[in-house]
PDB file of C-alpha atoms and ligand atoms in Angstrom:
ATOM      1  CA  UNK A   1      -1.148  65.210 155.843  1.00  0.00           C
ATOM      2  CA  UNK A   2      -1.645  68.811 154.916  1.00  0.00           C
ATOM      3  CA  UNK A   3       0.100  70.894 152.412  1.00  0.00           C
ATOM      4  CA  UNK A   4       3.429  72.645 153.602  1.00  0.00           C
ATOM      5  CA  UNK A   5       3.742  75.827 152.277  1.00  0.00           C
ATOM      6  CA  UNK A   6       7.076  76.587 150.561  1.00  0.00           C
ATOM      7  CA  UNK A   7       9.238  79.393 149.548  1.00  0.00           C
ATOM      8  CA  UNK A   8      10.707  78.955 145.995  1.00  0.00           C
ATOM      9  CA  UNK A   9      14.144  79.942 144.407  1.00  0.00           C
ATOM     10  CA  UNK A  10      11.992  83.047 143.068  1.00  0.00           C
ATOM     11  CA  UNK A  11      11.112  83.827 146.453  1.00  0.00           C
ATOM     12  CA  UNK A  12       7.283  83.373 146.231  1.00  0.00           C
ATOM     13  CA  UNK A  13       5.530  81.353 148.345  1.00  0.00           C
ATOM     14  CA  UNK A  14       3.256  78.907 147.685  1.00  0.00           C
ATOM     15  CA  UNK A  15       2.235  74.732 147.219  1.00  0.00           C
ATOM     16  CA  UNK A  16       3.546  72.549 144.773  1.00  0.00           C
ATOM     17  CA  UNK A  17       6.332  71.934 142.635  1.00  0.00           C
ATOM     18  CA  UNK A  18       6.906  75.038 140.886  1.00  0.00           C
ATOM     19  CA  UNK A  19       5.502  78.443 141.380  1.00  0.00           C
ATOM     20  CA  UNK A  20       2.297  79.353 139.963  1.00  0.00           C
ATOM     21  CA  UNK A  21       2.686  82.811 140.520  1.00  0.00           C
ATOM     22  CA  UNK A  22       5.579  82.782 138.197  1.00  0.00           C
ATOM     23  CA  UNK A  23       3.909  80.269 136.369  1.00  0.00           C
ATOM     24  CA  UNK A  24       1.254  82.461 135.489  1.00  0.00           C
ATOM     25  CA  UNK A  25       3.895  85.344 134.721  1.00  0.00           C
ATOM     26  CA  UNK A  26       5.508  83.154 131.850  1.00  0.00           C
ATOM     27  CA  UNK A  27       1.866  82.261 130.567  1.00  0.00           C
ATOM     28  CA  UNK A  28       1.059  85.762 129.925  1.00  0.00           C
ATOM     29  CA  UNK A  29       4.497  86.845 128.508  1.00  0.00           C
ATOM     30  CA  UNK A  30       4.583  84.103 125.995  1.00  0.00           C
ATOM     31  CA  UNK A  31       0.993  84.855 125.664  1.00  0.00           C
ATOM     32  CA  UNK A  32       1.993  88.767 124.689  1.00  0.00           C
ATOM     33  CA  UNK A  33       4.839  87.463 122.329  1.00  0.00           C
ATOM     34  CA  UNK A  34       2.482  85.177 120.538  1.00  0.00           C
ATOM     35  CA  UNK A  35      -0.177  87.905 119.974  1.00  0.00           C
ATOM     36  CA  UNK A  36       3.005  90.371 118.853  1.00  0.00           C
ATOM     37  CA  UNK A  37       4.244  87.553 115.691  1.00  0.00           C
ATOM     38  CA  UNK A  38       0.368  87.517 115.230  1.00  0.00           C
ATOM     39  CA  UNK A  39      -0.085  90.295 114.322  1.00  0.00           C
ATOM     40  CA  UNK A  40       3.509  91.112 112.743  1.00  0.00           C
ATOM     41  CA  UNK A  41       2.566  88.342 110.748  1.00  0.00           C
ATOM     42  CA  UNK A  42      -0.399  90.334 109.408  1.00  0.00           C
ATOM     43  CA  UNK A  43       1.585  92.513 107.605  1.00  0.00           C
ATOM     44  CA  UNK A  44       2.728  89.970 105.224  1.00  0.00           C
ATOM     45  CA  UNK A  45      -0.971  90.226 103.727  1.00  0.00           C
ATOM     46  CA  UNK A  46      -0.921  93.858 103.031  1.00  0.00           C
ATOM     47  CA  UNK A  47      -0.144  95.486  99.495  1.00  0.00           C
ATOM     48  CA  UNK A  48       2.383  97.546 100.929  1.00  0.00           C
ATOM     49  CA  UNK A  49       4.599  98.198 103.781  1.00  0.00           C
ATOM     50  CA  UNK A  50       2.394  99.173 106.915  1.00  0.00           C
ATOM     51  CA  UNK A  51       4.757  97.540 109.406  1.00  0.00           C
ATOM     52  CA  UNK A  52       6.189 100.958 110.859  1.00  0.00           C
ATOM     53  CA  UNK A  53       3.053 102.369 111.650  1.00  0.00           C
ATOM     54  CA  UNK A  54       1.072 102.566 114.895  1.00  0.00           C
ATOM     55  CA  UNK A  55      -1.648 100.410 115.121  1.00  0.00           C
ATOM     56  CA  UNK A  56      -4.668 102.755 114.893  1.00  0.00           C
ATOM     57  CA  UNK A  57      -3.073 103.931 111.454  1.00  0.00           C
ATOM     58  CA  UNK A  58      -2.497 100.444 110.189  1.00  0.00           C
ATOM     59  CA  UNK A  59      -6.292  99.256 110.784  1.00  0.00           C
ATOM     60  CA  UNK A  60      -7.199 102.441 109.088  1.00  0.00           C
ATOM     61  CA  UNK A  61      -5.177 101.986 106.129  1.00  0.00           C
ATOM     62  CA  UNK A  62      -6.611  98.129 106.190  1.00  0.00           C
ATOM     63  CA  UNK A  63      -9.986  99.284 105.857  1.00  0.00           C
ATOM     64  CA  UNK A  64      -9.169 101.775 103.044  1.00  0.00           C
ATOM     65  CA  UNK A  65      -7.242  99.360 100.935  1.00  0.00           C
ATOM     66  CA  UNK A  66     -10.138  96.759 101.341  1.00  0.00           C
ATOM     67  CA  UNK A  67     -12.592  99.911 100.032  1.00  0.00           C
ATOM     68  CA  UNK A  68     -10.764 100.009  97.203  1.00  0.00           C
ATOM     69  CA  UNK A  69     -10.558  96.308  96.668  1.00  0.00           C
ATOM     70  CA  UNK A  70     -14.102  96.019  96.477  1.00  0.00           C
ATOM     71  CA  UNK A  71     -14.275  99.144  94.159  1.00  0.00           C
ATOM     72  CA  UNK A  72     -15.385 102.211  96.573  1.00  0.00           C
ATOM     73  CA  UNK A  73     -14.562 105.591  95.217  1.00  0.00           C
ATOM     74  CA  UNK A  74     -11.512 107.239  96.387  1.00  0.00           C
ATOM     75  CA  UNK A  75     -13.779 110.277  97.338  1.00  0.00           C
ATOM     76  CA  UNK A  76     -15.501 107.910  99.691  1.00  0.00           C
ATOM     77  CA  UNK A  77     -12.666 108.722 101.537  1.00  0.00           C
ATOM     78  CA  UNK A  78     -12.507 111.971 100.896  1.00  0.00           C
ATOM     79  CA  UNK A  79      -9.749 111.237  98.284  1.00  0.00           C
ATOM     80  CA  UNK A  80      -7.923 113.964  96.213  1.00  0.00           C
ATOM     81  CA  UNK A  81      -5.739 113.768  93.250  1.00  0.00           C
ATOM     82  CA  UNK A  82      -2.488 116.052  93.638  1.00  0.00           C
ATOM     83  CA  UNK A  83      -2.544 119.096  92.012  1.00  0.00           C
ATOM     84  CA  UNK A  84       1.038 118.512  91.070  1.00  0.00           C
ATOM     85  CA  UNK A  85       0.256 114.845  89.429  1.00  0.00           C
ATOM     86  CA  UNK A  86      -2.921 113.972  88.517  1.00  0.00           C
ATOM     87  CA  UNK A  87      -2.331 110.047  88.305  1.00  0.00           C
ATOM     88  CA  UNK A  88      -1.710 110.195  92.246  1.00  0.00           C
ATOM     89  CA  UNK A  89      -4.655 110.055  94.423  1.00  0.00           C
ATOM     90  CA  UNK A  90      -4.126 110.943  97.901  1.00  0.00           C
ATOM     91  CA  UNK A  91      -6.486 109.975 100.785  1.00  0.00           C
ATOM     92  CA  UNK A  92      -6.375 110.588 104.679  1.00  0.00           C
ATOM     93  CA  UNK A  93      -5.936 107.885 106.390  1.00  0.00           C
ATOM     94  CA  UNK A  94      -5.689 110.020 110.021  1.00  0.00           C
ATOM     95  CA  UNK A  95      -5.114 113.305 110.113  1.00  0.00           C
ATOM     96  CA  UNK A  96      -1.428 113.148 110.428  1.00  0.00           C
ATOM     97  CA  UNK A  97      -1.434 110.247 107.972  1.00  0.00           C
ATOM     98  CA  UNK A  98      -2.079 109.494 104.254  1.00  0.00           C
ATOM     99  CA  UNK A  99      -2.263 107.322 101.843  1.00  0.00           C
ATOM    100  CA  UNK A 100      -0.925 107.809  98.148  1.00  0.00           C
ATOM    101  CA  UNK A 101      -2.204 105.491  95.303  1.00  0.00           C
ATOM    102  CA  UNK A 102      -1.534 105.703  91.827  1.00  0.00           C
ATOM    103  CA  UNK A 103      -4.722 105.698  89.354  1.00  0.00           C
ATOM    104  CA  UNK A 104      -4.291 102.919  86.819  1.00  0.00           C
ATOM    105  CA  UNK A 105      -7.208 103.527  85.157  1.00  0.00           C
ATOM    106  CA  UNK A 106      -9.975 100.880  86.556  1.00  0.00           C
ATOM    107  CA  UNK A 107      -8.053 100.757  89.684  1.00  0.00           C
ATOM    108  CA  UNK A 108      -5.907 102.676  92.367  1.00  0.00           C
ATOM    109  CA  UNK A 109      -2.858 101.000  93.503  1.00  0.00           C
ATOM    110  CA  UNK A 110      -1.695 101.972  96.955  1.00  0.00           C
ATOM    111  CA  UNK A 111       1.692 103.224  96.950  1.00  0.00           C
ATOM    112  CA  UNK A 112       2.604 103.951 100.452  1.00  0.00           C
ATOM    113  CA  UNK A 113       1.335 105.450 104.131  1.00  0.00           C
ATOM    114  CA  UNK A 114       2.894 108.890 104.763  1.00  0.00           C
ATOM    115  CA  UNK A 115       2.840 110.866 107.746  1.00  0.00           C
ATOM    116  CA  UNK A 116       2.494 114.942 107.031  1.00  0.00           C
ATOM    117  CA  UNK A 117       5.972 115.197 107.361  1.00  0.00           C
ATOM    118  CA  UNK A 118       7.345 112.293 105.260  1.00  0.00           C
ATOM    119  CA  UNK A 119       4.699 113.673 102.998  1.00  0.00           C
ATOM    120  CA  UNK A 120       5.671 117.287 102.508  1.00  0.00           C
ATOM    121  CA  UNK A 121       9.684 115.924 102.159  1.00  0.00           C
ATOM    122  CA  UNK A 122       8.250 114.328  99.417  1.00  0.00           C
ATOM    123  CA  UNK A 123       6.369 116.698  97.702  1.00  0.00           C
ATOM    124  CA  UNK A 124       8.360 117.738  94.857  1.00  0.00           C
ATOM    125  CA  UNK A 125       8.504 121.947  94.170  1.00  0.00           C
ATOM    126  CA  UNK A 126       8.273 122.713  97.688  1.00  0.00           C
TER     127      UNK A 126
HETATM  128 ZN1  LIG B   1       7.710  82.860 141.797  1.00  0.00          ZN
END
């Protein structure tokens, strides 16, 4: 007997019991909202709060606070300390982002992810 194509309640047509096109439209959504808690769920890891950055920022500041970690030199990253307090290193993470860490001696603690504006708000004096 052959197969009878049907129309379904979603309007598709097709064989079977249920609609693969639509099917296949769930798979990928819960797909995309499984690879979104993913990867919210990364942030849990980090030192500080990266969460409200984009992404390309975030993977940056990742592979800064690693360098650090694992002992790399600030000025590997072309790291500065502020003029304005020396104990306060502050490294580009993009060019409209940067990182501030606080020198504690044998190691730099990162304090937050700033973009340029956050950053000059912040910047006391000016
Ligand atoms: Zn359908």
């Amino acid at each position: 007997m052959p197969r009878r194509r049907k129309t379904f309640p979603c309007g598709h047509k097709g064989y079977g019991q249920t609609c693969h096109r639509c099917q296949q439209k769930d798979k990928v959504r819960e797909e995309k909202k499984q690879q979104k808690q993913e990867w919210e769920s990364t942030f849990a890891a980090d030192p500080i709060d990266l969460s409200s950055l984009p992404i390309h920022v975030v993977v940056k500041a990742r592979e800064i606070i690693a360098g650090l970690e694992s002992q790399k030199n600030y000025r590997e990253y072309n790291g500065k300390r502020l003029r304005h307090n020396r104990w306060i290193i502050s490294i580009p993470v993009t060019r409209n982002y940067r990182m501030l860490c606080k020198d504690q001696g044998s190691l730099l603690i990162p304090q937050a992810v700033l973009s340029h504006e956050d950053y000059n708000v912040d910047k006391p004096g000016s």
